[in-house]
Coordinates of C-alpha atoms in Angstrom, one line a residue:
Chain A
M1 CA -117.4 4.3 -34.6
K2 CA -114.2 5.5 -32.6
I3 CA -111.8 3.8 -33.0
K4 CA -109.6 4.1 -28.9
L5 CA -105.9 4.4 -30.3
D6 CA -105.6 4.5 -26.6
N7 CA -106.1 0.7 -27.5
L8 CA -103.5 -0.4 -29.8
K9 CA -100.1 -2.0 -28.6
K10 CA -97.4 0.1 -27.9
D11 CA -95.6 -1.1 -30.7
E12 CA -98.2 -0.6 -33.4
Q13 CA -99.0 2.4 -32.5
I14 CA -95.2 3.2 -32.6
S15 CA -96.7 2.2 -37.1
L16 CA -98.7 3.9 -37.5
K17 CA -96.8 6.4 -36.0
L18 CA -94.6 6.3 -38.5
E19 CA -95.9 5.6 -41.8
A20 CA -97.7 9.2 -40.7
V21 CA -93.7 11.4 -40.4
Y22 CA -93.3 8.9 -44.4
E23 CA -96.2 10.6 -45.4
K24 CA -96.0 13.7 -44.6
F25 CA -92.9 13.9 -46.5
G26 CA -93.9 12.1 -49.3
Y27 CA -93.0 8.5 -49.9
R28 CA -95.6 5.8 -50.8
K29 CA -96.6 2.9 -49.5
F30 CA -95.2 0.0 -50.9
K31 CA -97.7 -3.4 -49.9
M32 CA -95.5 -6.5 -51.5
R33 CA -95.9 -10.5 -50.7
S34 CA -94.9 -12.5 -48.2
F35 CA -93.1 -15.3 -50.2
E36 CA -90.0 -14.4 -52.7
E37 CA -88.0 -17.4 -55.2
Y38 CA -85.6 -18.4 -52.3
S39 CA -82.6 -18.2 -55.4
M40 CA -82.7 -14.2 -55.0
Y41 CA -81.4 -14.7 -51.3
L42 CA -79.3 -17.5 -51.5
S43 CA -77.4 -15.1 -54.1
Y44 CA -76.8 -12.0 -51.5
S45 CA -77.5 -14.4 -48.2
D46 CA -74.1 -11.8 -47.4
F47 CA -76.2 -8.8 -46.5
L48 CA -79.2 -10.4 -44.7
L49 CA -79.0 -10.5 -41.3
S50 CA -79.7 -13.6 -40.6
K51 CA -79.1 -16.3 -43.2
N52 CA -81.5 -18.9 -42.1
I53 CA -84.2 -19.1 -44.0
I54 CA -87.8 -20.6 -44.1
T55 CA -88.2 -22.2 -47.5
F56 CA -90.6 -25.0 -49.2
S57 CA -91.5 -26.0 -52.5
G58 CA -94.2 -23.9 -54.6
L59 CA -96.9 -25.2 -56.9
D60 CA -94.8 -24.7 -59.4
G61 CA -92.4 -26.8 -58.0
K62 CA -90.0 -23.8 -57.3
L63 CA -88.2 -23.2 -54.2
L64 CA -89.7 -20.0 -52.4
A65 CA -89.4 -17.9 -48.7
L66 CA -90.8 -16.4 -46.3
R67 CA -89.5 -13.0 -46.5
P68 CA -86.6 -12.9 -44.1
D69 CA -85.9 -8.8 -45.5
V70 CA -87.6 -6.3 -47.6
T71 CA -84.9 -4.5 -49.4
L72 CA -83.8 -6.8 -51.1
S73 CA -87.4 -7.7 -52.7
I74 CA -87.8 -3.3 -53.5
I75 CA -84.4 -3.5 -55.1
K76 CA -85.8 -6.3 -57.4
N77 CA -89.5 -4.1 -58.2
T78 CA -88.0 -0.8 -58.4
K79 CA -88.3 0.9 -61.9
A80 CA -86.6 4.3 -60.3
S81 CA -83.5 5.3 -62.7
K82 CA -80.9 8.9 -62.5
S83 CA -84.0 10.8 -64.0
N84 CA -86.9 8.9 -62.1
T85 CA -86.5 9.0 -57.7
E86 CA -88.6 6.7 -56.3
K87 CA -89.4 7.0 -51.9
L88 CA -91.2 4.9 -51.2
F89 CA -91.5 3.3 -47.3
Y90 CA -93.4 0.2 -45.4
N91 CA -94.6 -1.9 -42.8
E92 CA -94.6 -5.6 -43.7
K93 CA -93.8 -8.9 -41.1
V94 CA -90.3 -10.9 -42.0
Y95 CA -89.1 -14.4 -41.4
R96 CA -86.2 -14.6 -39.6
E97 CA -83.4 -16.6 -37.2
F98 CA -83.9 -14.8 -34.3
S99 CA -82.4 -15.6 -30.7
K100 CA -81.6 -19.6 -32.0
E101 CA -85.6 -19.7 -33.4
Y102 CA -87.2 -17.8 -36.5
K103 CA -89.3 -15.7 -35.4
E104 CA -91.9 -13.2 -37.4
I105 CA -91.1 -9.0 -36.9
N106 CA -92.8 -6.1 -37.6
Q107 CA -90.3 -4.5 -39.8
T108 CA -90.6 -0.7 -41.4
G109 CA -88.3 0.8 -43.6
V110 CA -87.4 4.1 -45.7
E111 CA -86.2 3.2 -49.4
L112 CA -85.2 6.2 -51.6
I113 CA -83.9 5.3 -54.8
G114 CA -82.5 6.5 -57.6
N115 CA -80.9 9.8 -57.8
I116 CA -79.0 10.3 -54.8
N117 CA -78.1 14.2 -53.2
L118 CA -77.2 15.7 -50.8
Y119 CA -81.0 16.5 -49.7
S120 CA -81.2 13.1 -49.8
Y121 CA -79.3 12.5 -46.8
A122 CA -80.2 15.4 -44.9
E123 CA -84.4 14.2 -46.1
I124 CA -82.8 10.4 -44.6
T125 CA -81.2 11.6 -41.9
T126 CA -84.9 13.4 -40.7
L127 CA -87.0 10.6 -41.5
A128 CA -84.2 8.8 -39.3
L129 CA -84.8 11.6 -36.8
K130 CA -88.0 11.6 -36.3
S131 CA -88.4 8.0 -36.7
L132 CA -86.7 7.8 -33.6
E133 CA -88.9 11.1 -32.1
C134 CA -91.4 8.5 -32.3
I135 CA -90.4 5.4 -30.4
G136 CA -87.9 7.1 -27.1
S137 CA -87.4 10.8 -26.6
D138 CA -84.3 10.1 -25.6
Y139 CA -82.3 8.9 -28.6
V140 CA -79.3 8.8 -30.2
L141 CA -78.3 8.6 -34.5
D142 CA -74.5 6.9 -34.7
I143 CA -73.4 7.6 -38.0
S144 CA -70.0 6.6 -39.7
D145 CA -68.7 6.8 -43.2
M146 CA -67.6 3.8 -44.9
A147 CA -65.1 6.0 -47.5
V148 CA -63.4 7.4 -43.7
V149 CA -63.0 3.5 -42.1
G150 CA -62.8 1.7 -45.9
A151 CA -59.2 4.5 -46.9
I152 CA -58.6 4.4 -43.2
I153 CA -58.2 0.6 -43.6
D154 CA -56.3 0.6 -46.8
E155 CA -54.1 3.0 -45.3
I156 CA -52.9 0.7 -43.1
E157 CA -52.7 -2.1 -46.1
P158 CA -53.9 -5.4 -44.6
S159 CA -54.1 -8.3 -46.4
D160 CA -58.2 -9.7 -46.3
S161 CA -58.5 -11.7 -43.4
E162 CA -56.5 -8.5 -41.7
K163 CA -58.8 -6.9 -42.4
A164 CA -61.5 -8.1 -41.0
V165 CA -59.8 -8.2 -37.9
L166 CA -59.3 -4.2 -37.7
Y167 CA -63.0 -4.7 -38.7
E168 CA -63.9 -6.4 -35.6
F169 CA -61.3 -4.3 -33.4
L170 CA -63.2 -1.0 -34.0
K171 CA -66.8 -2.3 -33.5
A172 CA -65.7 -3.3 -30.3
K173 CA -64.3 -0.3 -30.2
N174 CA -61.3 -2.3 -28.2
I175 CA -57.8 -0.2 -28.5
D176 CA -56.3 -2.5 -26.5
D177 CA -55.8 -5.2 -28.1
F178 CA -55.4 -3.1 -31.3
L179 CA -51.8 -2.0 -30.6
A180 CA -51.3 -5.5 -29.5
Y181 CA -51.9 -6.2 -33.0
A182 CA -50.5 -3.1 -34.0
T183 CA -46.9 -3.7 -32.6
K184 CA -46.6 -7.5 -33.8
K185 CA -46.9 -6.0 -36.8
E186 CA -44.6 -2.9 -37.3
I187 CA -47.7 -0.5 -37.9
S188 CA -45.9 3.3 -38.7
E189 CA -47.1 5.4 -34.3
E190 CA -48.9 7.7 -37.1
K191 CA -51.6 5.0 -38.7
I192 CA -51.8 3.7 -34.9
N193 CA -53.0 6.8 -33.8
A194 CA -56.0 7.7 -37.1
F195 CA -56.5 4.4 -35.9
C196 CA -57.3 4.8 -32.1
A197 CA -58.6 7.9 -32.8
L198 CA -61.3 6.9 -35.6
I199 CA -61.7 4.5 -32.8
K200 CA -62.2 6.9 -30.3
V201 CA -64.9 8.9 -31.4
S202 CA -67.6 9.9 -30.4
G203 CA -69.6 13.3 -30.4
G204 CA -71.5 16.2 -32.3
E205 CA -69.7 17.9 -35.5
K206 CA -67.5 20.3 -32.8
E207 CA -66.1 16.8 -31.1
F208 CA -65.2 14.7 -34.2
D209 CA -63.4 17.9 -35.3
A210 CA -61.2 17.4 -32.7
F211 CA -59.7 14.1 -33.8
V212 CA -60.0 14.9 -37.9
K213 CA -55.8 16.0 -37.2
D214 CA -54.7 13.0 -36.0
I215 CA -57.1 11.2 -39.1
A216 CA -56.3 12.9 -41.6
I217 CA -52.4 10.9 -42.5
S218 CA -53.1 10.8 -46.0
E219 CA -54.5 12.6 -49.6
K220 CA -57.6 9.1 -50.3
I221 CA -58.2 10.3 -46.4
S222 CA -59.0 13.5 -45.9
T223 CA -60.9 13.6 -49.7
A224 CA -63.2 11.3 -47.6
L225 CA -62.7 13.6 -44.9
N226 CA -63.4 16.4 -46.1
N227 CA -67.0 15.0 -48.2
F228 CA -68.6 13.3 -45.0
K229 CA -67.0 16.9 -43.2
A230 CA -69.6 19.0 -45.9
V231 CA -72.7 16.3 -44.9
L232 CA -71.7 15.9 -41.5
S233 CA -72.5 20.1 -42.2
V234 CA -75.5 19.7 -43.2
L235 CA -77.0 16.9 -41.6
S236 CA -76.4 18.4 -37.7
K237 CA -77.9 22.1 -38.0
Q238 CA -81.4 20.4 -39.1
D239 CA -84.0 19.4 -37.1
G240 CA -82.4 17.0 -34.7
G241 CA -79.6 17.4 -35.5
D242 CA -77.7 17.7 -31.5
K243 CA -78.6 14.1 -31.8
I244 CA -76.7 12.9 -34.3
N245 CA -73.6 11.4 -32.8
V246 CA -70.3 11.0 -34.9
N247 CA -69.0 6.8 -34.6
F248 CA -67.0 4.4 -36.6
S249 CA -67.5 2.2 -35.3
I250 CA -70.7 1.4 -36.5
Y251 CA -70.3 -1.7 -38.6
G252 CA -71.1 -2.1 -42.8
N253 CA -70.5 -4.7 -45.3
A254 CA -68.3 -3.0 -47.3
D255 CA -69.5 -4.4 -50.3
Y256 CA -73.0 -3.6 -50.4
Y257 CA -72.9 -0.2 -48.6
N258 CA -71.3 2.6 -49.7
G259 CA -70.9 6.0 -48.2
L260 CA -73.5 7.3 -45.0
I261 CA -74.2 5.2 -42.9
F262 CA -76.1 5.0 -39.8
N263 CA -77.5 3.7 -36.5
G264 CA -80.6 4.7 -33.8
Y265 CA -80.4 3.7 -30.6
V266 CA -83.1 4.9 -28.3
Q267 CA -82.9 5.1 -24.8
G268 CA -83.9 1.6 -22.2
V269 CA -83.2 -0.1 -25.3
P270 CA -80.1 -2.2 -25.2
K271 CA -79.6 -2.6 -28.7
A272 CA -79.3 -0.3 -32.2
V273 CA -84.0 0.0 -33.4
L274 CA -82.7 1.3 -36.5
S275 CA -80.0 0.3 -39.3
G276 CA -79.2 2.0 -42.8
G277 CA -77.0 3.6 -45.2
R278 CA -76.6 4.4 -48.3
Y279 CA -76.6 0.8 -50.4
D280 CA -75.2 1.6 -53.9
K281 CA -73.0 -1.4 -54.0
L282 CA -76.5 -4.1 -54.0
L283 CA -78.3 -2.9 -56.2
Q284 CA -75.4 -2.4 -58.5
K285 CA -75.0 -6.4 -58.0
F286 CA -78.9 -7.1 -59.2
G287 CA -77.1 -4.9 -62.6
K288 CA -79.0 -1.1 -61.4
E289 CA -76.5 2.0 -62.0
V290 CA -78.6 4.3 -59.3
G291 CA -78.2 4.7 -55.8
A292 CA -80.3 4.4 -52.6
I293 CA -80.5 5.6 -49.3
G294 CA -82.4 4.1 -45.9
F295 CA -82.9 2.7 -43.0
A296 CA -85.7 -0.1 -41.1
V297 CA -86.6 0.8 -37.8
Y298 CA -87.1 -2.8 -36.0
L299 CA -90.2 -2.4 -34.8
G300 CA -89.9 -6.5 -32.9
E301 CA -86.3 -5.4 -31.1
I302 CA -88.5 -2.5 -29.5
E303 CA -91.0 -4.4 -27.9
R304 CA -90.2 -6.2 -26.0
Y305 CA -89.2 -3.5 -24.2
L306 CA -91.8 -1.5 -24.5
E307 CA -94.6 -1.9 -21.1
N308 CA -98.0 -2.5 -22.7
D309 CA -101.1 -1.2 -21.0
V310 CA -103.0 -4.9 -19.9
P311 CA -106.4 -3.2 -22.9
S312 CA -109.2 -2.2 -20.5
T313 CA -112.6 -3.0 -21.4
D314 CA -115.8 -0.4 -20.2
I315 CA -117.7 -2.7 -19.5
L316 CA -118.1 -6.7 -18.1
V317 CA -121.8 -7.9 -18.3
L318 CA -122.3 -10.8 -15.7
F319 CA -125.4 -12.3 -16.7
K320 CA -127.1 -16.1 -15.1
E321 CA -127.6 -18.6 -17.9
D322 CA -131.6 -18.6 -17.5
A323 CA -131.8 -14.9 -18.5
D324 CA -134.1 -13.7 -20.8
I325 CA -131.3 -13.5 -23.6
E326 CA -133.1 -11.4 -26.1
E327 CA -133.3 -8.7 -23.5
L328 CA -130.3 -8.9 -22.3
I329 CA -128.9 -8.9 -26.5
K330 CA -130.6 -5.2 -26.9
A331 CA -129.0 -4.1 -23.2
V332 CA -126.0 -4.3 -24.5
N333 CA -126.7 -3.3 -27.9
D334 CA -127.5 0.1 -26.7
L335 CA -124.6 -0.2 -24.5
I336 CA -122.3 -0.5 -28.1
S337 CA -123.5 2.1 -30.1
K338 CA -123.8 4.4 -26.2
G339 CA -119.7 4.7 -27.5
Y340 CA -118.4 2.3 -24.9
S341 CA -116.2 -1.8 -25.7
V342 CA -118.5 -4.3 -23.6
R343 CA -117.6 -7.9 -22.9
V344 CA -120.8 -10.5 -21.4
D345 CA -120.3 -13.6 -19.4
T346 CA -120.9 -15.5 -17.1
A347 CA -118.6 -15.4 -14.5
I348 CA -115.2 -12.8 -14.0
P349 CA -112.1 -13.8 -16.9
E350 CA -109.4 -14.6 -15.7
D351 CA -106.3 -11.4 -15.8
F352 CA -109.4 -9.3 -17.2
K353 CA -109.5 -5.3 -16.7
F354 CA -112.4 -3.6 -17.3
L355 CA -114.4 0.0 -15.5
K356 CA -117.4 -1.0 -14.6
L357 CA -118.7 -4.1 -14.2
F358 CA -123.3 -4.9 -14.6
V359 CA -124.8 -7.6 -14.0
F360 CA -128.5 -8.3 -15.8
D361 CA -130.8 -8.7 -13.6
N362 CA -134.5 -9.5 -13.8
G363 CA -134.4 -7.8 -17.7
C364 CA -132.2 -4.6 -17.1
L365 CA -128.5 -3.6 -16.2
V366 CA -127.9 -2.8 -12.2
E367 CA -124.4 -1.4 -12.0
K368 CA -122.3 -2.7 -8.9
K369 CA -119.6 -0.8 -7.6
N370 CA -115.7 -2.5 -7.6
D371 CA -114.6 -2.8 -3.6
Chain B
M1 CA -76.5 6.0 -12.8
I2 CA -74.4 2.8 -13.5
N3 CA -75.1 -0.5 -13.2
I4 CA -71.9 -2.8 -12.8
A5 CA -71.7 -6.3 -13.7
L6 CA -68.6 -8.7 -11.6
P7 CA -68.3 -12.3 -12.0
K8 CA -68.3 -13.7 -8.7
G9 CA -64.5 -14.9 -7.6
R10 CA -61.0 -13.2 -6.9
L11 CA -61.3 -10.9 -10.3
G12 CA -64.8 -9.5 -9.9
E13 CA -63.5 -9.0 -6.1
K14 CA -59.8 -6.8 -7.1
V15 CA -61.8 -4.9 -9.6
Y16 CA -64.4 -4.2 -6.8
K17 CA -62.0 -3.1 -5.0
I18 CA -59.6 -0.1 -7.6
L19 CA -63.6 0.0 -7.3
E20 CA -63.6 1.1 -3.9
E21 CA -61.1 3.2 -3.5
S22 CA -62.0 5.2 -6.2
G23 CA -64.7 7.0 -5.5
Y24 CA -67.5 4.2 -6.5
A25 CA -67.5 2.3 -3.3
C26 CA -71.2 -0.1 -1.9
P27 CA -71.1 -0.3 2.1
E28 CA -72.2 -3.1 2.3
F29 CA -71.8 -4.6 -1.2
T30 CA -68.1 -7.0 0.8
K31 CA -70.0 -7.9 3.6
D32 CA -70.4 -11.5 3.3
N33 CA -74.5 -11.5 2.5
R34 CA -77.3 -12.8 -0.1
K35 CA -77.9 -9.8 -1.6
L36 CA -77.5 -9.9 -5.4
V37 CA -78.1 -6.5 -5.5
F38 CA -76.3 -3.6 -4.3
T39 CA -76.7 0.1 -4.8
N40 CA -74.2 3.7 -3.7
E41 CA -76.3 6.4 -4.8
E42 CA -74.1 9.2 -3.7
S43 CA -71.9 7.7 -5.9
G44 CA -74.4 6.4 -8.3
V45 CA -73.6 3.4 -8.9
T46 CA -75.7 -0.2 -8.7
Y47 CA -74.0 -3.7 -8.5
F48 CA -74.2 -7.2 -8.8
W49 CA -72.8 -10.5 -8.3
V50 CA -73.2 -12.8 -11.4
K51 CA -71.9 -15.9 -12.9
P52 CA -68.9 -15.3 -15.1
S53 CA -70.2 -16.8 -18.3
D54 CA -73.4 -14.6 -17.5
V55 CA -71.8 -11.2 -17.1
P56 CA -71.9 -10.1 -21.7
I57 CA -75.7 -11.5 -21.4
Y58 CA -76.3 -8.7 -18.5
V59 CA -74.6 -5.5 -20.5
E60 CA -75.6 -7.4 -24.6
L61 CA -79.0 -7.4 -23.1
G62 CA -78.4 -4.2 -21.0
A63 CA -79.2 -5.2 -17.4
A64 CA -76.3 -4.1 -16.7
D65 CA -74.6 -1.2 -18.3
I66 CA -71.0 -2.2 -17.9
G67 CA -68.8 -5.3 -17.1
V68 CA -66.3 -7.4 -16.3
V69 CA -65.5 -10.6 -18.1
G70 CA -62.6 -12.9 -19.3
K71 CA -61.5 -12.7 -23.2
D72 CA -62.3 -16.1 -23.0
I73 CA -65.8 -15.2 -22.5
L74 CA -66.5 -13.1 -25.0
L75 CA -64.5 -14.5 -27.8
E76 CA -66.9 -17.9 -27.1
Q77 CA -70.1 -16.2 -26.9
E78 CA -69.2 -13.9 -29.1
S79 CA -71.2 -10.6 -28.1
D80 CA -72.5 -8.4 -29.0
V81 CA -70.5 -5.1 -26.9
Y82 CA -67.8 -2.7 -27.0
E83 CA -64.5 -3.9 -25.0
L84 CA -63.6 -1.0 -23.6
L85 CA -60.4 -1.8 -21.8
D86 CA -58.2 -4.6 -21.1
L87 CA -58.0 -4.9 -17.1
K88 CA -54.8 -6.9 -17.9
M89 CA -55.7 -8.8 -15.0
G90 CA -56.1 -12.7 -15.5
K91 CA -53.6 -13.2 -18.0
C92 CA -54.1 -17.0 -19.3
R93 CA -53.2 -18.2 -22.1
M94 CA -55.7 -21.0 -25.0
C95 CA -54.3 -23.0 -26.1
V96 CA -54.5 -26.6 -27.5
A97 CA -52.5 -29.1 -25.3
A98 CA -51.8 -33.5 -26.1
K99 CA -50.1 -35.8 -23.8
N100 CA -46.9 -35.8 -24.4
G101 CA -45.4 -37.0 -27.2
F102 CA -48.2 -36.6 -29.1
I103 CA -48.5 -36.8 -33.4
Q104 CA -51.1 -35.9 -35.1
D105 CA -52.2 -38.0 -37.8
T106 CA -54.0 -35.4 -40.8
S107 CA -55.3 -38.3 -42.5
R108 CA -57.8 -38.1 -40.3
P109 CA -60.6 -35.4 -38.3
L110 CA -58.9 -35.1 -35.7
R111 CA -60.4 -35.5 -32.4
V112 CA -60.9 -32.2 -29.7
A113 CA -62.4 -32.3 -26.5
T114 CA -63.3 -28.6 -25.0
K115 CA -66.0 -25.7 -23.3
F116 CA -64.8 -23.3 -25.4
V117 CA -66.4 -25.2 -29.0
N118 CA -66.9 -22.1 -30.9
I119 CA -63.4 -20.9 -30.6
A120 CA -61.7 -24.1 -31.2
K121 CA -64.1 -24.5 -34.6
K122 CA -63.3 -21.2 -35.3
Y123 CA -59.3 -22.1 -34.8
Y124 CA -59.5 -25.5 -37.5
N125 CA -61.7 -23.6 -39.8
G126 CA -59.1 -21.1 -40.4
L127 CA -56.6 -23.8 -40.0
N128 CA -57.9 -25.2 -42.9
R129 CA -57.7 -29.1 -40.0
E130 CA -61.8 -31.0 -39.8
I131 CA -62.5 -31.8 -36.7
E132 CA -64.5 -33.3 -34.8
V133 CA -66.1 -31.3 -31.2
I134 CA -66.4 -33.4 -28.4
K135 CA -67.7 -30.7 -26.2
L136 CA -67.6 -30.8 -22.1
N137 CA -67.8 -28.7 -19.0
G138 CA -65.3 -29.8 -16.7
S139 CA -61.8 -32.2 -16.7
I140 CA -60.8 -31.6 -19.6
E141 CA -57.0 -32.4 -19.3
L142 CA -59.0 -36.2 -18.8
A143 CA -59.8 -36.9 -22.7
P144 CA -56.7 -37.1 -24.1
L145 CA -55.6 -40.0 -20.9
I146 CA -58.2 -42.0 -21.9
N147 CA -58.4 -41.4 -25.4
L148 CA -61.6 -40.0 -25.9
S149 CA -60.2 -36.8 -27.9
D150 CA -56.9 -35.6 -29.2
V151 CA -56.8 -33.0 -28.2
I152 CA -58.2 -30.5 -25.9
V153 CA -58.1 -26.6 -26.4
D154 CA -58.1 -24.8 -22.9
I155 CA -57.1 -22.4 -20.9
V156 CA -53.1 -22.7 -19.5
E157 CA -53.0 -20.0 -16.6
T158 CA -49.3 -21.9 -14.4
G159 CA -48.9 -25.3 -17.0
T160 CA -49.2 -27.2 -13.8
T161 CA -52.2 -29.0 -14.3
L162 CA -51.3 -30.5 -18.2
K163 CA -47.7 -31.5 -16.8
E164 CA -48.7 -33.2 -13.5
N165 CA -51.1 -35.2 -15.9
D166 CA -48.4 -36.0 -18.3
L167 CA -49.9 -33.2 -21.5
K168 CA -47.7 -30.5 -23.2
V169 CA -48.9 -26.7 -24.6
Y170 CA -48.9 -27.6 -28.6
E171 CA -50.5 -24.4 -30.0
E172 CA -50.9 -21.8 -28.7
I173 CA -54.0 -20.1 -30.0
L174 CA -54.1 -16.4 -28.5
S175 CA -53.4 -14.9 -24.6
I176 CA -56.7 -14.1 -22.7
S177 CA -57.4 -11.2 -19.8
T178 CA -60.5 -9.4 -18.4
R179 CA -61.4 -7.2 -20.3
L180 CA -63.6 -4.1 -19.3
I181 CA -67.2 -4.0 -21.2
A182 CA -69.7 -2.6 -22.1
N183 CA -73.1 -2.2 -24.2
K184 CA -73.9 -0.2 -27.2
S185 CA -76.7 1.8 -26.8
S186 CA -75.3 2.8 -22.7
Y187 CA -72.5 3.8 -24.1
K188 CA -73.9 7.0 -26.0
F189 CA -76.4 7.4 -23.0
K190 CA -74.2 7.2 -20.7
F191 CA -71.1 8.8 -22.0
K192 CA -69.0 10.2 -19.8
E193 CA -70.3 8.1 -16.3
I194 CA -68.5 5.0 -18.7
C195 CA -65.7 6.8 -20.0
A196 CA -65.0 8.1 -16.3
I197 CA -65.3 4.4 -14.6
K198 CA -63.1 3.5 -17.5
D199 CA -60.1 6.4 -17.6
T200 CA -60.2 5.5 -13.0
L201 CA -59.7 1.9 -14.3
S202 CA -56.9 2.5 -16.9
R203 CA -55.0 4.4 -14.9
V204 CA -54.8 2.5 -11.5
I205 CA -54.0 -1.0 -14.0
N206 CA -51.4 1.2 -15.9
N207 CA -50.0 2.1 -12.8
D208 CA -49.6 -0.8 -11.1

């Protein structure tokens, strides 16, 4: 039987394309059950996008949760070690709060756990770029480095609560409020310039280079910058590398992420459709001394902005209830065996698209031309 | 084409005036009519007049690429947008105000009447003070006068309304002004156009 991919919804088509891309790079599909013990999410709630989780009691009385996230389940189950790297992808439903309501959201993603090296960075960003390409023709992959951002923020020497304020300025690209804050806190001009440069960076390798001088105000920052530049140089030269945009305003929770973090945008979708990064620190919290990098594609986010064609059926057959049903079944099966999709009804249904209309009359099908 | 959400009212008109003089004019825009969308293909801009508190929604969801909105609304709605420029207009303060002679009873939760529930909660959370929020939509100043609340959290411009109602500023929470905001995705795909508008506004404002 012929399966028509065109009849799938756009997000379903995208998710099949994504799976094909990940399989080509040797990633294995990981399937998991929909429930997890609630206690796991409670321990790592800061990692989750939303802290509201649907819970219920299991048959043994343990509190279970409908999975709000996939990465934590993968980490819990991984057998990866420094000498045994796992490359996985998933295509699952997750359940979490979205616009103040619980929603079932399709999520696809990739995780590379084990020995992380420069090739891993290149491979994961390639997969991220190819994923974005599956979604739209014009796309951008914003990348940042937690080590660079952390080093500059430490240089300003803020208290814990002030750190959060500085991250807010960076996240919102809010230079004016930072300047007001810096004047109040008597921060040196050199540090002000460095932080403002960090906010302003937006562009490829060349554009970023123009800001490096302003940012590199200490040994620690210079080291972090040099490491980032070495990675950026490799990433920019790969296929689609011109779509990489350095932007330090990406937010990654410093308790979980370290190193490279990134967000993907597609023209026409107002929010990031892909997000990920290196998260060794999260694995450490699970007591696993290995590296990890990965990303998730938010198909639920995309779905609302894609225009789906209303799927159409090839043939609509109308019949009267006193017709010879046995002959009708035969005629319909005949059409289906020829490869057509057929809907049989007594009247034309509302909001229904079809290409041809047949009327079953006197034991045979007669085509009615559409007006 | 850049879509710009402007707040209905004096502020929106003032910002439009600057943009108009800087080459982003839309001749039909200022005419007194009931149209809601105005496009000028030549200068590559489309303007919408929207309710001020709706501006961040239009921008966050990408219906507008950029918008003009008060910091109070941004903080209250916790919008996920870039805040590109302080337009230094509509300056005022977000304050806690109380009746003259008010003495706080710290042994019970403070009753706070406000339109800005999130801002009030965040402020008092930071002070570790338990409060009971009373959400009002207008005439906030009335609440402490008739003992509906102990204090109010509201915007103070000149302080005249407070004075006339026997109220005074008890604590200042933060300064407010109007901001230019941008959608995070549009900022990547229309970077040059958005930066050109930002730089134009910045030049005019800082020369004033």
